[in-house]
Amino acid sequence: MRQARLASAVLGIVIGIGVCARPVGAGDWPQWRGPQRDGISSETGLLHAWPQGGPKIAWKTDKVGEGYSTPAVAADRVYLIGNEGKQKEFVEALSAQDGRQLWLTVIGQVGKNRGPQYPGSRGTTTVDGDLLYAIGSNGDLDCLETATGKIVWHKDLRSEFGGIPGSWAYSESPLVDGNVVVCTPGGSQATIVALNKQNGDVIWKSAVPGGEQAAYSSVMSVDVAGTKEYVQFLQRGVVGIDANTGKYLWRYDKTAQGSPANIPTPVIHNGELYSATGRGGGALIKLNPGSESPTQVYFNKALPASIGGSVVVGGNLYGTNSQGLMCVDFQKGDIKWKDRSIGPSSVLFADGDLYLHGENGKVALVQATADGYHKHGEFLPPGGTERTGGGIKAWQYPVIANGHLYIRDQGFLWCFDIHQ
């Protein structure tokens, strides 16, 4: 079966054989939530106001498949995970110049969901030089060549590690940290694992006490008084793991209480961690070296908690909840302002501005300032669908790379020129 699967994957590779991938550049967005996994871009020279209808479109394509995956952009290529129906989930590479497909590799089938809700691809690829790493929604972890899409090694998180995904399938974007790949099978045997990034060999397995589902967040690295820890939001709470050994260190469960789906990746800033869920609320905790009990700084159910995550800029936390966009004092938890804006959204920051991709499909540009809400552009991507009721939302995060804004929605990918 495995040999047949690999043969199918190789047959799925098109154009690009023999082309050498270039190194990741300073303006690239090579992984989940950007270079530092925090939703922050260092790019400058971007438009601070958009014309009516939005910025100039560089290209668009309606052939990227279904799903909720966010693009990764590196070395003039755009990498996506997509699916066609429930039997074919794939990684593909597109030209960042014009959106044409360079290769496509099938990695498995779509993971099962609780009931018929929201099937489709989820995770973002992680690009690391000549290799990229992708977790399919069914628990297929693959290392692929960026030049060709050829599978270098494969792991099945469920069968090889006793993994237990959340009710809505695997959604994680793997962390590459030095020579290791860190990801979350879930379950009691190897809740979180570290693998050799070159060959997939197991470096350590962390069996979190009690075991639990993997949930939908992605692992973050944090320095705690000189000790590196990996932090992950599991189904019953946020946990800390020693990065060198996989030893379980601590847990914080307040924001997981009453939450069926723990989705936003924790926001880490100056040794403190912001965790949130739509039903559980938002909280800031201080990580204490050598302690199993982080200190809760504040907790408030009215703070940003949407699927689209939050960013920290100038000591302020910007994010959304069901009431819209808000600015919060990161250290104190005080709400400085809030506005309905375009509603619950995914958020990133670049060059003084917030970029929002609303669950309703709209895109907005808002100045990142504590003195109030200042919107400088709003549009619906051409050919996109505005959501006005329930059902499937536009949950894909926005991406900025090399002066371009990438927006994905079901079946579509748009690239906008946002240079000044």
XYZ file of C-alpha atoms in Angstrom:
420
model
C 0.000 0.000 0.000
C 2.774 2.408 0.946
C 4.669 1.725 -2.299
C 1.521 2.254 -4.318
C 0.875 5.495 -2.461
C 4.373 6.786 -3.176
C 4.043 5.824 -6.825
C 0.770 7.731 -7.022
C 2.411 10.742 -5.383
C 5.299 10.760 -7.826
C 2.919 10.424 -10.763
C 1.097 13.465 -9.401
C 4.194 15.610 -9.845
C 4.076 17.918 -12.866
C 6.416 20.610 -14.271
C 9.484 21.598 -12.255
C 11.529 18.378 -12.292
C 15.197 19.248 -12.083
C 14.632 22.884 -11.101
C 16.689 23.986 -8.096
C 14.819 25.821 -5.327
C 16.340 29.117 -4.245
C 17.028 30.008 -0.591
C 14.260 31.615 1.449
C 14.441 35.415 1.204
C 13.942 38.180 3.743
C 10.539 39.111 2.322
C 9.243 35.548 2.257
C 6.458 34.049 4.372
C 7.767 30.485 4.652
C 5.460 29.038 7.292
C 2.338 29.386 9.422
C 1.825 33.014 10.517
C 5.082 34.167 8.928
C 8.832 34.067 9.607
C 8.461 34.035 13.416
C 5.006 32.370 13.539
C 3.567 35.513 15.128
C 1.570 37.124 12.300
C 4.141 39.930 11.937
C 5.773 41.001 8.666
C 8.910 43.158 8.638
C 8.203 44.523 5.159
C 7.996 48.261 4.548
C 7.094 50.486 1.628
C 3.541 49.146 1.458
C 0.356 51.019 0.598
C -1.267 52.688 3.607
C -4.586 53.238 1.828
C -6.393 51.245 -0.827
C -8.483 52.569 -3.710
C -12.119 51.601 -3.930
C -12.262 47.955 -4.937
C -8.917 47.177 -3.315
C -5.287 47.174 -4.445
C -4.209 46.155 -7.930
C -4.522 42.439 -8.558
C -1.311 40.824 -9.841
C -2.933 37.482 -10.623
C -5.589 35.063 -9.445
C -6.373 31.393 -9.918
C -9.432 29.269 -9.271
C -7.564 25.975 -9.567
C -6.025 25.546 -6.116
C -8.622 23.118 -4.794
C -10.774 23.293 -1.714
C -9.872 23.680 1.932
C -8.793 26.162 4.593
C -5.003 26.015 4.245
C -3.002 29.257 4.213
C -0.257 29.790 1.598
C 3.447 29.715 2.386
C 5.671 31.801 0.096
C 9.397 31.223 -0.389
C 11.953 31.661 -3.178
C 9.438 32.853 -5.800
C 7.047 29.999 -5.112
C 3.719 29.691 -3.366
C 3.000 26.414 -1.543
C -0.484 25.238 -0.639
C -2.282 22.233 0.748
C -5.581 21.599 -1.011
C -8.077 18.877 -1.744
C -10.408 17.666 -4.455
C -13.327 15.956 -2.759
C -12.587 13.692 0.196
C -10.268 11.200 -1.468
C -7.475 13.460 -2.717
C -5.484 15.827 -0.527
C -2.337 17.314 -2.008
C 0.558 19.768 -1.712
C 1.166 22.007 -4.715
C 3.675 24.633 -5.766
C 2.730 27.689 -7.823
C 4.841 30.389 -9.447
C 4.716 33.560 -7.356
C 5.053 35.505 -10.608
C 1.829 34.399 -12.287
C 0.172 31.658 -10.222
C 0.774 28.828 -12.690
C 1.130 25.383 -11.174
C 4.679 23.974 -11.039
C 3.972 20.645 -9.386
C 1.357 18.785 -7.372
C 1.866 15.794 -5.063
C -0.923 13.748 -3.521
C -0.319 13.078 0.189
C -3.480 11.217 1.218
C -7.190 11.592 1.747
C -9.165 14.163 3.711
C -9.455 13.425 7.426
C -12.785 12.469 8.932
C -14.849 15.109 10.685
C -17.489 14.917 13.362
C -20.539 14.647 11.122
C -20.372 16.255 7.649
C -19.018 19.599 8.856
C -16.136 21.412 7.170
C -14.111 18.662 5.467
C -10.969 19.820 3.698
C -7.285 20.646 3.924
C -6.183 22.704 6.904
C -2.494 23.040 7.752
C 0.109 25.333 6.216
C 3.336 23.962 4.778
C 6.650 24.837 6.454
C 9.434 25.640 3.979
C 13.019 25.044 5.098
C 15.513 25.519 2.283
C 15.231 22.692 -0.245
C 12.603 20.851 1.798
C 9.094 21.514 2.985
C 6.940 19.785 5.590
C 3.189 19.303 5.483
C 0.580 17.653 7.694
C -2.520 16.449 5.877
C -5.881 16.516 7.610
C -5.835 12.710 7.910
C -2.533 12.736 9.810
C -0.096 12.280 6.920
C 3.169 14.061 7.753
C 5.347 14.396 4.668
C 8.726 15.911 3.879
C 8.939 16.941 0.220
C 11.529 18.439 -2.086
C 10.606 22.039 -2.851
C 12.019 21.770 -6.380
C 10.060 18.733 -7.513
C 7.439 17.786 -4.914
C 9.050 14.359 -4.476
C 8.318 12.799 -1.069
C 11.546 12.352 0.913
C 9.984 10.679 3.967
C 6.542 10.040 5.410
C 4.972 9.435 8.812
C 1.403 8.467 9.660
C 0.648 10.270 12.922
C -2.190 7.943 13.831
C -0.758 4.504 13.032
C 2.873 5.180 13.975
C 2.296 7.231 17.133
C -1.193 6.247 18.290
C -2.308 9.751 17.396
C -5.780 11.090 18.153
C -6.857 14.126 16.117
C -9.547 16.553 17.116
C -13.123 15.996 16.016
C -12.484 18.114 12.901
C -9.318 16.320 11.763
C -5.653 17.337 11.931
C -5.073 21.058 11.381
C -1.497 21.645 12.520
C 1.312 23.426 10.694
C 4.605 21.718 11.678
C 7.399 23.617 13.430
C 10.931 23.296 12.052
C 13.408 24.236 14.767
C 17.057 23.703 13.909
C 17.413 20.037 12.983
C 14.042 18.903 14.258
C 10.431 18.915 13.116
C 7.938 19.197 15.967
C 4.275 18.240 15.643
C 1.306 16.924 17.606
C -0.100 13.449 16.953
C -2.204 13.643 20.126
C -3.096 10.599 22.217
C -1.385 9.058 25.224
C 1.729 7.510 23.632
C 3.280 10.459 21.816
C 1.134 13.537 22.334
C 3.895 15.717 20.870
C 6.920 14.427 18.958
C 10.257 15.733 17.696
C 11.658 14.143 14.539
C 14.914 14.443 12.632
C 14.018 16.789 9.772
C 16.278 14.995 7.282
C 14.944 11.448 7.644
C 11.975 11.519 10.029
C 13.686 9.478 12.765
C 12.184 9.941 16.215
C 14.255 12.119 18.560
C 11.760 12.089 21.427
C 8.131 11.414 22.222
C 6.294 13.437 24.843
C 3.437 11.602 26.500
C 1.409 14.380 28.120
C -0.209 13.035 31.327
C -3.705 11.766 30.645
C -3.265 11.971 26.885
C -5.733 13.947 24.811
C -6.789 14.988 21.342
C -4.421 17.089 19.272
C -6.874 20.012 18.837
C -6.152 22.579 16.067
C -3.320 24.851 17.189
C 0.347 24.733 16.120
C 3.463 24.357 18.275
C 5.382 27.480 19.313
C 8.929 27.789 20.677
C 9.539 30.034 23.687
C 12.547 30.939 25.822
C 11.798 30.707 29.555
C 14.718 32.139 31.525
C 17.243 30.564 29.163
C 15.428 27.258 28.743
C 13.725 26.485 25.455
C 10.207 25.122 25.679
C 7.665 24.048 23.111
C 4.146 25.274 23.804
C 1.018 23.709 22.354
C -2.724 24.217 22.849
C -4.247 20.748 23.203
C -7.900 19.866 23.642
C -7.875 20.260 27.431
C -5.418 23.121 27.752
C -2.100 24.745 26.896
C 0.960 22.663 27.806
C 4.699 23.294 27.987
C 7.317 20.697 26.961
C 11.101 20.747 27.431
C 12.444 21.244 23.914
C 15.545 19.110 24.447
C 13.968 16.071 26.059
C 10.221 16.223 25.503
C 9.621 16.214 29.252
C 6.181 17.491 30.219
C 6.499 20.688 32.293
C 3.179 22.465 32.893
C -0.450 23.015 31.912
C -2.946 25.910 31.825
C -6.563 24.935 31.156
C -8.715 28.013 31.845
C -9.244 29.045 28.206
C -10.041 25.469 27.155
C -12.959 25.085 29.532
C -16.219 24.700 27.641
C -14.458 24.918 24.275
C -15.148 22.175 21.685
C -12.334 23.403 19.401
C -9.106 25.053 20.582
C -7.904 26.754 17.418
C -5.861 29.987 17.796
C -2.125 29.396 18.074
C -0.862 30.963 21.340
C 0.668 34.432 21.045
C 4.036 34.641 22.792
C 5.666 37.943 23.740
C 8.477 38.633 26.250
C 8.038 35.315 28.053
C 4.274 35.705 28.402
C 1.616 33.816 26.521
C -1.841 34.855 25.338
C -4.304 32.013 24.865
C -7.901 32.273 23.710
C -10.954 30.362 22.484
C -14.338 31.611 21.324
C -16.212 30.035 24.220
C -13.476 29.985 26.836
C -12.274 33.592 26.595
C -8.801 35.136 26.503
C -6.034 35.013 29.086
C -2.441 36.114 29.597
C -0.150 33.821 31.564
C 3.430 34.307 32.730
C 5.679 31.278 32.315
C 7.700 30.459 35.438
C 10.915 28.463 35.053
C 10.893 25.207 36.985
C 7.205 25.507 37.902
C 4.228 23.391 36.867
C 1.905 26.332 37.439
C 2.107 29.399 35.172
C 0.845 32.623 36.721
C -2.417 33.943 35.303
C -2.063 37.685 34.728
C -5.639 38.218 33.540
C -8.651 36.409 32.084
C -11.626 37.943 30.290
C -14.250 36.341 28.068
C -14.646 39.606 26.127
C -11.097 39.608 24.704
C -10.010 38.615 21.149
C -10.706 34.933 20.652
C -11.634 34.360 17.004
C -10.241 31.554 14.868
C -8.133 34.172 13.069
C -5.700 34.742 15.948
C -4.100 37.945 17.266
C -0.898 39.978 16.915
C 1.119 42.068 19.382
C 2.351 45.471 18.155
C 3.757 48.254 20.339
C 2.560 46.650 23.555
C -0.989 46.226 22.229
C -2.849 43.082 21.251
C -4.980 43.323 18.112
C -7.535 40.650 17.291
C -11.216 39.973 16.795
C -14.130 38.218 18.415
C -17.821 38.034 17.522
C -18.072 41.800 18.173
C -15.316 42.716 15.698
C -11.788 44.145 15.946
C -10.286 45.460 19.173
C -7.097 46.902 20.615
C -6.103 45.561 24.037
C -3.289 46.506 26.400
C -1.247 43.296 26.248
C 0.124 43.555 29.788
C -3.096 44.585 31.538
C -5.893 43.194 29.383
C -7.689 46.574 29.234
C -9.685 47.157 26.040
C -8.605 50.480 24.480
C -11.095 50.432 21.600
C -13.261 48.121 19.536
C -15.155 48.384 16.272
C -17.409 46.059 14.316
C -15.127 46.494 11.269
C -15.680 43.488 8.957
C -16.468 41.143 11.832
C -14.479 38.141 13.042
C -11.282 37.976 10.978
C -7.816 36.538 10.571
C -5.187 39.190 11.334
C -1.625 40.049 10.335
C 0.525 43.166 10.790
C 2.870 44.893 8.347
C 4.315 48.407 8.024
C 2.048 50.062 10.590
C -1.193 48.434 9.443
C -3.430 45.480 10.217
C -4.605 43.276 7.367
C -7.905 41.510 8.025
C -9.435 38.613 6.121
C -12.965 38.432 7.412
C -14.911 35.239 7.933
C -17.449 36.927 5.636
C -14.885 36.900 2.793
C -14.039 40.625 2.843
C -10.554 42.088 3.241
C -9.764 45.288 5.185
C -6.779 47.531 5.947
C -6.797 49.161 9.415
C -4.129 51.341 11.012
C -2.499 49.688 14.014
C -2.828 52.454 16.570
C -4.128 52.668 20.121
C -5.933 55.984 19.583
C -8.935 54.498 17.800
C -10.221 52.630 14.761
C -8.983 53.973 11.411
C -9.887 51.916 8.346
C -8.102 52.730 5.073
C -9.599 50.197 2.692
C -12.095 47.372 2.310
C -13.054 45.118 -0.580
C -14.366 41.707 -1.608
C -11.889 39.863 -3.848
C -13.113 39.628 -7.459
C -15.110 36.447 -7.922
C -15.226 35.847 -4.185
C -18.371 35.158 -2.183
C -19.587 37.285 0.703
C -20.930 35.161 3.570
C -23.967 36.632 5.264
C -25.258 33.630 7.218
C -24.078 30.351 8.691
C -22.122 27.547 7.055
C -18.596 27.583 5.678
C -16.655 30.773 6.427
C -13.491 32.308 4.966
C -11.136 31.036 7.673
C -7.899 31.245 5.657
C -5.294 33.614 7.078
C -3.882 36.455 4.920
C -0.220 36.384 3.861
C 2.218 39.159 2.892
C 5.363 38.305 0.951
C 7.649 40.481 -1.139
C 5.219 43.356 -1.510
C 2.217 41.185 -2.304
C -0.886 40.264 -0.336
C -2.179 36.716 -0.765
C -5.783 35.860 0.046
C -7.155 32.344 -0.230
C -10.776 31.209 -0.144
C -12.503 28.025 -1.223
C -11.094 27.222 -4.660
C -9.467 30.645 -5.142
C -6.108 32.286 -4.534
C -5.611 36.014 -5.206
C -2.298 37.887 -5.308
C -2.488 41.686 -4.863
C 0.307 44.184 -5.453
C 0.564 46.348 -2.315
C 3.833 48.160 -3.086
C 3.648 51.924 -2.666
